[in-house]
Amino acid sequence: MEKTILVAIDGSVYSANSLDYLARLFAADSSLRVHLLAVAPSGGAGKEWMFDVDPHRSPTAGSDQRTQKAGRHLREATERLQRGGFPADRIHSSVRVATGGIAATIRDEAERGSYDSLVIGRRGLGAVGGMLFGSTSGDLVEKCQRVPLWIVDGSVTEHRFLLAVHCQPASLKAADHLGFILKDHPNAAICLYHSDSVFGKQSPARAEAFHAQWGREWCDRHLDIDNFLFYAHAQVLMDNGVSRQRITQLPVQMHLDVGSDLLRQARAHHCGTIVLGRRPRGGGAGQFKGVSDKAVKQAENLAVWLAG
C-alpha cells in the first residue's frame, strides 16, 4: 500500500534537517511518496488573523512575492530530496496561502488531505530552553491530533526506532502506525521499551478498551497486559509485515523521569527516532501526556513520532 508523507517547508535549516531525515530513511522505499508544502503568509506579519474575520479580504501587495518565495523553497527542497536519492516521481509539492496563521494552514492541509503523517522540523532548545519550541511546531504538537506528527530536531543519522510500550490503546495504535510505515523498509530495526515510573504510575487500560480497534478475538489471543503489552506491540508490527528478526525487546527499567529516560535509552541503543502513543483530545494530561511532552521538548538530534 502506498504511503504519503506531508512535509512542511519554510526554507530554513530546520526543514532541511527534516528532508535529510526522510531521505536517509526512505529514499529506497518505493511505496513512500513525499508531498512538500510551503505556506505563504498573505496578510503580512501578524495580520493573518484578519482572514479569520474576513476570509474574502484581498491579498496584500506583497503576497505575490511571498508566494514566489514559497515556490523557491519548494524547488530547493525538491532538489535536496533528489540529491538524497528520492526519485522525482515520488515528490510532489504545493503552495498554500495562509488565511488563519501558518500553523493552522498546515494543520488544515494535513487533516483534509490523504496523508499518513505530517513532518516538521523544529528549532531545538538552544540556550534559552523551551522558549524556542513555541510558534509553529509547538502549535502543531498541541493541536494537530488527527494525523500522526513527526518532529525532527537537528541532524538525525541513526536508522533504529525506539517504540515506547505502554498498556494503553494509544500506544498500540502508535505501533500500528510504525508497522505500516516500516513494512516495506529494507532494514530498519525496532526496539520495544517500557520505562516504568517510580511515582505516578498509570493504570493499565482494560482489555475492552482495545476491542474497537483490534476486535475481541485478536485481543484474547495477543493482549498481555500483565507484561506491558510487549507481545501485543510486536504482534501489531508483524501483522503489518515487519519481520520478527527486526524487533528487539529491551529490559524494563524504573525511573523518576520517564520522558528523560526514553531519550537516554534512544541514545544508548543508537535509535534516531522515538515513537510514542498520544492521548486523544480531551483525554486529560496525566503521566502519559507529560512523558510525550518532555520527550518532544528535550529531544536533540532525534526525531519523535506522535501517533495514536
mmCIF file of C-alpha atoms in Angstrom:
data_model
loop_
_atom_site.group_PDB
_atom_site.id
_atom_site.type_symbol
_atom_site.label_atom_id
_atom_site.label_comp_id
_atom_site.label_asym_id
_atom_site.label_seq_id
_atom_site.Cartn_x
_atom_site.Cartn_y
_atom_site.Cartn_z
ATOM 1 C CA MET A 1 0.000 0.000 0.000
ATOM 2 C CA GLU A 2 1.284 3.449 -0.907
ATOM 3 C CA LYS A 3 2.181 5.907 1.856
ATOM 4 C CA THR A 4 2.154 9.694 1.502
ATOM 5 C CA ILE A 5 4.023 11.961 3.906
ATOM 6 C CA LEU A 6 3.272 15.692 4.137
ATOM 7 C CA VAL A 7 6.356 17.813 4.865
ATOM 8 C CA ALA A 8 6.076 21.449 5.952
ATOM 9 C CA ILE A 9 8.802 23.531 4.265
ATOM 10 C CA ASP A 10 9.923 27.071 5.108
ATOM 11 C CA GLY A 11 13.411 27.276 3.598
ATOM 12 C CA SER A 12 15.127 27.057 6.987
ATOM 13 C CA VAL A 13 17.888 24.721 8.099
ATOM 14 C CA TYR A 14 15.285 23.052 10.320
ATOM 15 C CA SER A 15 13.087 21.979 7.430
ATOM 16 C CA ALA A 16 16.280 20.941 5.587
ATOM 17 C CA ASN A 17 17.045 18.631 8.531
ATOM 18 C CA SER A 18 13.626 17.013 8.147
ATOM 19 C CA LEU A 19 14.280 16.440 4.431
ATOM 20 C CA ASP A 20 17.647 14.834 5.134
ATOM 21 C CA TYR A 21 15.977 12.606 7.748
ATOM 22 C CA LEU A 22 13.395 11.410 5.226
ATOM 23 C CA ALA A 23 15.995 10.817 2.548
ATOM 24 C CA ARG A 24 18.205 8.745 4.862
ATOM 25 C CA LEU A 25 15.315 6.565 5.971
ATOM 26 C CA PHE A 26 13.009 6.281 2.983
ATOM 27 C CA ALA A 27 14.780 7.057 -0.290
ATOM 28 C CA ALA A 28 14.893 3.326 -1.040
ATOM 29 C CA ASP A 29 11.232 2.693 -0.102
ATOM 30 C CA SER A 30 9.384 2.807 -3.418
ATOM 31 C CA SER A 31 5.984 2.741 -1.676
ATOM 32 C CA LEU A 32 6.520 6.082 0.096
ATOM 33 C CA ARG A 33 5.783 9.439 -1.506
ATOM 34 C CA VAL A 34 6.503 12.901 -0.172
ATOM 35 C CA HIS A 35 4.289 15.961 -0.566
ATOM 36 C CA LEU A 36 6.118 19.208 0.167
ATOM 37 C CA LEU A 37 4.002 22.092 1.454
ATOM 38 C CA ALA A 38 5.131 25.722 1.671
ATOM 39 C CA VAL A 39 2.789 28.246 3.267
ATOM 40 C CA ALA A 40 2.925 31.839 2.096
ATOM 41 C CA PRO A 41 1.713 34.422 4.639
ATOM 42 C CA SER A 42 -0.877 36.586 2.954
ATOM 43 C CA GLY A 43 -1.752 39.284 5.456
ATOM 44 C CA GLY A 44 1.725 40.418 6.364
ATOM 45 C CA ALA A 45 3.480 39.661 9.622
ATOM 46 C CA GLY A 46 0.993 39.395 12.444
ATOM 47 C CA LYS A 47 -2.030 40.129 10.214
ATOM 48 C CA GLU A 48 -3.194 36.620 9.297
ATOM 49 C CA TRP A 49 -5.934 36.978 11.937
ATOM 50 C CA MET A 50 -7.733 39.326 9.545
ATOM 51 C CA PHE A 51 -8.656 36.396 7.307
ATOM 52 C CA ASP A 52 -10.451 34.665 10.182
ATOM 53 C CA VAL A 53 -12.726 37.722 10.368
ATOM 54 C CA ASP A 54 -12.971 38.368 6.626
ATOM 55 C CA PRO A 55 -11.980 35.331 4.500
ATOM 56 C CA HIS A 56 -12.701 37.302 1.302
ATOM 57 C CA ARG A 57 -10.203 40.010 2.162
ATOM 58 C CA SER A 58 -7.935 40.786 -0.802
ATOM 59 C CA PRO A 59 -4.273 39.716 -0.548
ATOM 60 C CA THR A 60 -1.739 42.419 0.243
ATOM 61 C CA ALA A 61 0.546 43.835 -2.429
ATOM 62 C CA GLY A 62 3.443 41.708 -1.235
ATOM 63 C CA SER A 63 1.570 38.407 -1.308
ATOM 64 C CA ASP A 64 2.816 37.559 -4.815
ATOM 65 C CA GLN A 65 6.398 37.975 -3.637
ATOM 66 C CA ARG A 66 5.744 35.725 -0.647
ATOM 67 C CA THR A 67 4.161 33.106 -2.910
ATOM 68 C CA GLN A 68 7.171 33.229 -5.241
ATOM 69 C CA LYS A 69 9.478 32.833 -2.261
ATOM 70 C CA ALA A 70 7.491 29.809 -1.093
ATOM 71 C CA GLY A 71 7.785 28.328 -4.593
ATOM 72 C CA ARG A 72 11.546 28.807 -4.482
ATOM 73 C CA HIS A 73 11.692 26.990 -1.148
ATOM 74 C CA LEU A 74 9.808 24.084 -2.707
ATOM 75 C CA ARG A 75 12.188 23.851 -5.646
ATOM 76 C CA GLU A 76 15.176 23.840 -3.289
ATOM 77 C CA ALA A 77 13.530 21.199 -1.103
ATOM 78 C CA THR A 78 12.768 19.010 -4.115
ATOM 79 C CA GLU A 79 16.376 19.231 -5.266
ATOM 80 C CA ARG A 80 17.604 18.368 -1.774
ATOM 81 C CA LEU A 81 15.458 15.235 -1.647
ATOM 82 C CA GLN A 82 16.636 14.195 -5.106
ATOM 83 C CA ARG A 83 20.255 14.612 -4.044
ATOM 84 C CA GLY A 84 19.396 12.330 -1.131
ATOM 85 C CA GLY A 85 18.181 9.623 -3.516
ATOM 86 C CA PHE A 86 14.444 10.317 -3.824
ATOM 87 C CA PRO A 87 13.195 9.832 -7.414
ATOM 88 C CA ALA A 88 11.436 12.861 -8.863
ATOM 89 C CA ASP A 89 8.209 10.917 -9.485
ATOM 90 C CA ARG A 90 7.828 10.319 -5.726
ATOM 91 C CA ILE A 91 7.988 14.023 -4.851
ATOM 92 C CA HIS A 92 5.034 16.402 -5.166
ATOM 93 C CA SER A 93 4.640 19.946 -3.890
ATOM 94 C CA SER A 94 2.198 22.790 -3.428
ATOM 95 C CA VAL A 95 1.973 26.330 -2.079
ATOM 96 C CA ARG A 96 -0.897 27.431 0.138
ATOM 97 C CA VAL A 97 -1.632 30.980 1.160
ATOM 98 C CA ALA A 98 -2.245 31.287 4.885
ATOM 99 C CA THR A 99 -5.671 32.577 5.835
ATOM 100 C CA GLY A 100 -5.602 31.777 9.539
ATOM 101 C CA GLY A 101 -1.960 31.582 10.538
ATOM 102 C CA ILE A 102 0.884 29.355 9.345
ATOM 103 C CA ALA A 103 0.295 26.501 11.792
ATOM 104 C CA ALA A 104 -3.472 26.500 11.196
ATOM 105 C CA THR A 105 -2.944 26.306 7.425
ATOM 106 C CA ILE A 106 -0.501 23.403 7.760
ATOM 107 C CA ARG A 107 -2.878 21.618 10.121
ATOM 108 C CA ASP A 108 -5.800 22.158 7.758
ATOM 109 C CA GLU A 109 -3.859 20.660 4.835
ATOM 110 C CA ALA A 110 -2.722 17.698 6.937
ATOM 111 C CA GLU A 111 -6.177 16.894 8.249
ATOM 112 C CA ARG A 112 -8.085 17.439 4.999
ATOM 113 C CA GLY A 113 -5.665 15.591 2.726
ATOM 114 C CA SER A 114 -4.996 11.864 2.471
ATOM 115 C CA TYR A 115 -1.697 11.910 4.341
ATOM 116 C CA ASP A 116 -0.251 9.237 6.598
ATOM 117 C CA SER A 117 1.836 11.677 8.628
ATOM 118 C CA LEU A 118 2.957 15.286 8.903
ATOM 119 C CA VAL A 119 6.680 16.061 9.217
ATOM 120 C CA ILE A 120 8.006 19.287 10.718
ATOM 121 C CA GLY A 121 11.494 20.440 11.624
ATOM 122 C CA ARG A 122 11.964 22.324 14.869
ATOM 123 C CA ARG A 123 14.490 24.800 16.153
ATOM 124 C CA GLY A 124 15.511 22.798 19.195
ATOM 125 C CA LEU A 125 16.059 24.019 22.729
ATOM 126 C CA GLY A 126 19.111 26.205 22.316
ATOM 127 C CA ALA A 127 20.404 28.444 25.072
ATOM 128 C CA VAL A 128 17.003 29.706 26.187
ATOM 129 C CA GLY A 129 15.365 26.338 26.719
ATOM 130 C CA GLY A 130 11.758 25.753 25.816
ATOM 131 C CA MET A 131 11.145 29.285 24.509
ATOM 132 C CA LEU A 132 12.278 28.261 21.038
ATOM 133 C CA PHE A 133 9.763 25.444 20.965
ATOM 134 C CA GLY A 134 6.852 27.865 20.604
ATOM 135 C CA SER A 135 5.360 29.175 17.395
ATOM 136 C CA THR A 136 4.512 26.821 14.538
ATOM 137 C CA SER A 137 5.945 23.498 15.748
ATOM 138 C CA GLY A 138 4.611 23.908 19.277
ATOM 139 C CA ASP A 139 1.163 24.831 17.995
ATOM 140 C CA LEU A 140 1.062 21.773 15.734
ATOM 141 C CA VAL A 141 2.097 19.457 18.565
ATOM 142 C CA GLU A 142 -0.722 20.849 20.674
ATOM 143 C CA LYS A 143 -3.498 20.997 18.070
ATOM 144 C CA CYS A 144 -2.756 18.610 15.182
ATOM 145 C CA GLN A 145 -4.434 15.479 16.567
ATOM 146 C CA ARG A 146 -5.893 13.640 13.583
ATOM 147 C CA VAL A 147 -2.661 12.921 11.692
ATOM 148 C CA PRO A 148 0.489 11.332 13.147
ATOM 149 C CA LEU A 149 3.104 14.017 13.695
ATOM 150 C CA TRP A 150 6.837 13.540 13.148
ATOM 151 C CA ILE A 151 9.008 16.211 14.803
ATOM 152 C CA VAL A 152 12.627 16.265 13.623
ATOM 153 C CA ASP A 153 15.249 18.026 15.713
ATOM 154 C CA GLY A 154 18.746 18.615 14.370
ATOM 155 C CA SER A 155 20.698 16.048 12.393
ATOM 156 C CA VAL A 156 19.271 12.529 12.827
ATOM 157 C CA THR A 157 21.601 9.852 11.464
ATOM 158 C CA GLU A 158 20.579 6.625 13.247
ATOM 159 C CA HIS A 159 18.106 4.327 11.489
ATOM 160 C CA ARG A 160 16.843 2.418 14.553
ATOM 161 C CA PHE A 161 13.480 3.118 16.216
ATOM 162 C CA LEU A 162 12.583 3.103 19.917
ATOM 163 C CA LEU A 163 8.898 2.279 20.393
ATOM 164 C CA ALA A 164 7.641 3.277 23.851
ATOM 165 C CA VAL A 165 5.453 0.423 25.093
ATOM 166 C CA HIS A 166 2.514 1.132 27.437
ATOM 167 C CA CYS A 167 -0.705 -0.663 28.375
ATOM 168 C CA GLN A 168 -2.885 1.855 26.547
ATOM 169 C CA PRO A 169 -4.703 1.758 23.183
ATOM 170 C CA ALA A 170 -2.801 4.860 22.024
ATOM 171 C CA SER A 171 0.493 3.007 22.419
ATOM 172 C CA LEU A 172 -0.728 0.064 20.360
ATOM 173 C CA LYS A 173 -2.012 2.487 17.703
ATOM 174 C CA ALA A 174 1.466 4.040 17.577
ATOM 175 C CA ALA A 175 2.870 0.549 16.934
ATOM 176 C CA ASP A 176 0.319 0.106 14.145
ATOM 177 C CA HIS A 177 1.435 3.377 12.529
ATOM 178 C CA LEU A 178 5.096 2.425 12.837
ATOM 179 C CA GLY A 179 4.469 -1.010 11.345
ATOM 180 C CA PHE A 180 2.523 0.470 8.439
ATOM 181 C CA ILE A 181 5.322 2.927 7.641
ATOM 182 C CA LEU A 182 8.169 0.415 8.003
ATOM 183 C CA LYS A 183 6.652 -2.684 6.416
ATOM 184 C CA ASP A 184 8.452 -2.078 3.110
ATOM 185 C CA HIS A 185 11.608 -0.685 4.670
ATOM 186 C CA PRO A 186 14.597 -2.899 3.872
ATOM 187 C CA ASN A 187 16.423 -2.864 7.205
ATOM 188 C CA ALA A 188 15.050 -0.531 9.908
ATOM 189 C CA ALA A 189 15.249 -2.140 13.372
ATOM 190 C CA ILE A 190 12.768 -1.527 16.199
ATOM 191 C CA CYS A 191 13.466 -1.616 19.945
ATOM 192 C CA LEU A 192 10.469 -2.109 22.258
ATOM 193 C CA TYR A 193 10.976 -0.410 25.619
ATOM 194 C CA HIS A 194 8.867 0.258 28.696
ATOM 195 C CA SER A 195 10.073 2.794 31.236
ATOM 196 C CA ASP A 196 8.190 2.274 34.487
ATOM 197 C CA SER A 197 7.614 5.357 36.602
ATOM 198 C CA VAL A 198 8.566 5.204 40.270
ATOM 199 C CA PHE A 199 5.803 7.715 41.015
ATOM 200 C CA GLY A 200 2.521 8.482 39.271
ATOM 201 C CA LYS A 201 2.035 5.076 37.673
ATOM 202 C CA GLN A 202 -0.695 4.904 35.066
ATOM 203 C CA SER A 203 -3.211 2.111 35.470
ATOM 204 C CA PRO A 204 -3.374 -0.317 32.510
ATOM 205 C CA ALA A 205 -6.368 0.034 30.226
ATOM 206 C CA ARG A 206 -8.986 -2.695 30.447
ATOM 207 C CA ALA A 207 -8.974 -5.287 27.676
ATOM 208 C CA GLU A 208 -12.328 -3.982 26.430
ATOM 209 C CA ALA A 209 -10.704 -0.651 25.558
ATOM 210 C CA PHE A 210 -8.789 -2.377 22.751
ATOM 211 C CA HIS A 211 -11.740 -4.234 21.203
ATOM 212 C CA ALA A 212 -12.985 -1.424 18.956
ATOM 213 C CA GLN A 213 -9.660 -1.227 17.106
ATOM 214 C CA TRP A 214 -8.476 -4.835 17.045
ATOM 215 C CA GLY A 215 -11.519 -6.960 17.825
ATOM 216 C CA ARG A 216 -12.161 -9.254 20.754
ATOM 217 C CA GLU A 217 -10.705 -12.387 19.143
ATOM 218 C CA TRP A 218 -7.355 -10.703 18.373
ATOM 219 C CA CYS A 219 -7.250 -9.192 21.861
ATOM 220 C CA ASP A 220 -7.995 -12.543 23.543
ATOM 221 C CA ARG A 221 -5.067 -14.077 21.677
ATOM 222 C CA HIS A 222 -2.458 -11.342 21.908
ATOM 223 C CA LEU A 223 -3.060 -8.866 24.725
ATOM 224 C CA ASP A 224 -0.502 -9.381 27.506
ATOM 225 C CA ILE A 225 -1.464 -6.573 29.852
ATOM 226 C CA ASP A 226 0.465 -8.151 32.733
ATOM 227 C CA ASN A 227 3.616 -7.881 30.550
ATOM 228 C CA PHE A 228 3.193 -4.208 29.497
ATOM 229 C CA LEU A 229 1.825 -5.407 26.102
ATOM 230 C CA PHE A 230 5.276 -6.260 24.774
ATOM 231 C CA TYR A 231 3.911 -9.240 22.880
ATOM 232 C CA ALA A 232 0.896 -7.307 21.583
ATOM 233 C CA HIS A 233 3.082 -4.486 20.251
ATOM 234 C CA ALA A 234 5.343 -6.973 18.487
ATOM 235 C CA GLN A 235 2.303 -8.733 17.032
ATOM 236 C CA VAL A 236 0.891 -5.471 15.655
ATOM 237 C CA LEU A 237 4.223 -4.779 13.966
ATOM 238 C CA MET A 238 4.326 -8.290 12.494
ATOM 239 C CA ASP A 239 0.705 -8.043 11.352
ATOM 240 C CA ASN A 240 1.852 -5.047 9.299
ATOM 241 C CA GLY A 241 4.640 -7.077 7.681
ATOM 242 C CA VAL A 242 7.626 -6.233 9.893
ATOM 243 C CA SER A 243 9.731 -9.358 10.388
ATOM 244 C CA ARG A 244 10.267 -10.644 13.934
ATOM 245 C CA GLN A 245 14.028 -10.523 13.399
ATOM 246 C CA ARG A 246 13.866 -6.730 13.210
ATOM 247 C CA ILE A 247 12.174 -6.391 16.632
ATOM 248 C CA THR A 248 14.107 -6.353 19.919
ATOM 249 C CA GLN A 249 12.629 -6.201 23.430
ATOM 250 C CA LEU A 250 14.688 -4.162 25.886
ATOM 251 C CA PRO A 251 14.575 -4.801 29.666
ATOM 252 C CA VAL A 252 12.022 -2.815 31.661
ATOM 253 C CA GLN A 253 13.534 -0.151 33.906
ATOM 254 C CA MET A 254 12.132 2.135 36.580
ATOM 255 C CA HIS A 255 12.878 5.858 36.643
ATOM 256 C CA LEU A 256 11.729 9.039 38.320
ATOM 257 C CA ASP A 257 11.608 10.838 34.976
ATOM 258 C CA VAL A 258 10.226 8.599 32.229
ATOM 259 C CA GLY A 259 10.489 11.219 29.475
ATOM 260 C CA SER A 260 14.192 11.800 30.084
ATOM 261 C CA ASP A 261 14.749 8.048 30.373
ATOM 262 C CA LEU A 262 13.287 7.480 26.902
ATOM 263 C CA LEU A 263 15.772 9.978 25.485
ATOM 264 C CA ARG A 264 18.653 8.243 27.285
ATOM 265 C CA GLN A 265 17.579 4.817 26.068
ATOM 266 C CA ALA A 266 17.272 6.057 22.486
ATOM 267 C CA ARG A 267 20.859 7.287 22.557
ATOM 268 C CA ALA A 268 22.169 4.217 24.383
ATOM 269 C CA HIS A 269 20.652 1.880 21.783
ATOM 270 C CA HIS A 270 21.506 4.051 18.768
ATOM 271 C CA CYS A 271 17.904 4.921 17.945
ATOM 272 C CA GLY A 272 17.349 8.067 15.924
ATOM 273 C CA THR A 273 13.562 8.021 16.314
ATOM 274 C CA ILE A 274 11.294 7.665 19.357
ATOM 275 C CA VAL A 275 7.698 6.586 18.663
ATOM 276 C CA LEU A 276 5.049 7.487 21.241
ATOM 277 C CA GLY A 277 1.323 6.996 21.516
ATOM 278 C CA ARG A 278 -0.528 10.224 22.193
ATOM 279 C CA ARG A 279 -3.651 10.639 24.277
ATOM 280 C CA PRO A 280 -6.809 11.610 22.389
ATOM 281 C CA ARG A 281 -8.006 15.182 22.671
ATOM 282 C CA GLY A 282 -9.843 15.656 25.935
ATOM 283 C CA GLY A 283 -8.126 12.607 27.442
ATOM 284 C CA GLY A 284 -6.567 14.651 30.208
ATOM 285 C CA ALA A 285 -2.936 15.311 30.960
ATOM 286 C CA GLY A 286 -1.577 12.800 33.412
ATOM 287 C CA GLN A 287 1.716 10.976 33.263
ATOM 288 C CA PHE A 288 1.315 9.689 29.691
ATOM 289 C CA LYS A 289 0.935 13.149 28.170
ATOM 290 C CA GLY A 290 3.695 14.509 30.405
ATOM 291 C CA VAL A 291 6.093 11.892 29.044
ATOM 292 C CA SER A 292 5.403 12.751 25.408
ATOM 293 C CA ASP A 293 5.642 16.491 26.104
ATOM 294 C CA LYS A 294 9.018 16.126 27.776
ATOM 295 C CA ALA A 295 10.383 13.803 25.093
ATOM 296 C CA VAL A 296 9.392 16.238 22.344
ATOM 297 C CA LYS A 297 10.691 19.332 24.108
ATOM 298 C CA GLN A 298 14.034 17.850 25.188
ATOM 299 C CA ALA A 299 14.896 15.801 22.097
ATOM 300 C CA GLU A 300 18.157 16.871 20.468
ATOM 301 C CA ASN A 301 19.333 15.363 17.180
ATOM 302 C CA LEU A 302 16.379 12.989 17.422
ATOM 303 C CA ALA A 303 13.012 12.582 15.744
ATOM 304 C CA VAL A 304 9.865 11.990 17.812
ATOM 305 C CA TRP A 305 6.752 10.485 16.260
ATOM 306 C CA LEU A 306 3.419 11.120 17.980
ATOM 307 C CA ALA A 307 0.673 8.767 16.828
ATOM 308 C CA GLY A 308 -2.467 7.190 18.187
#
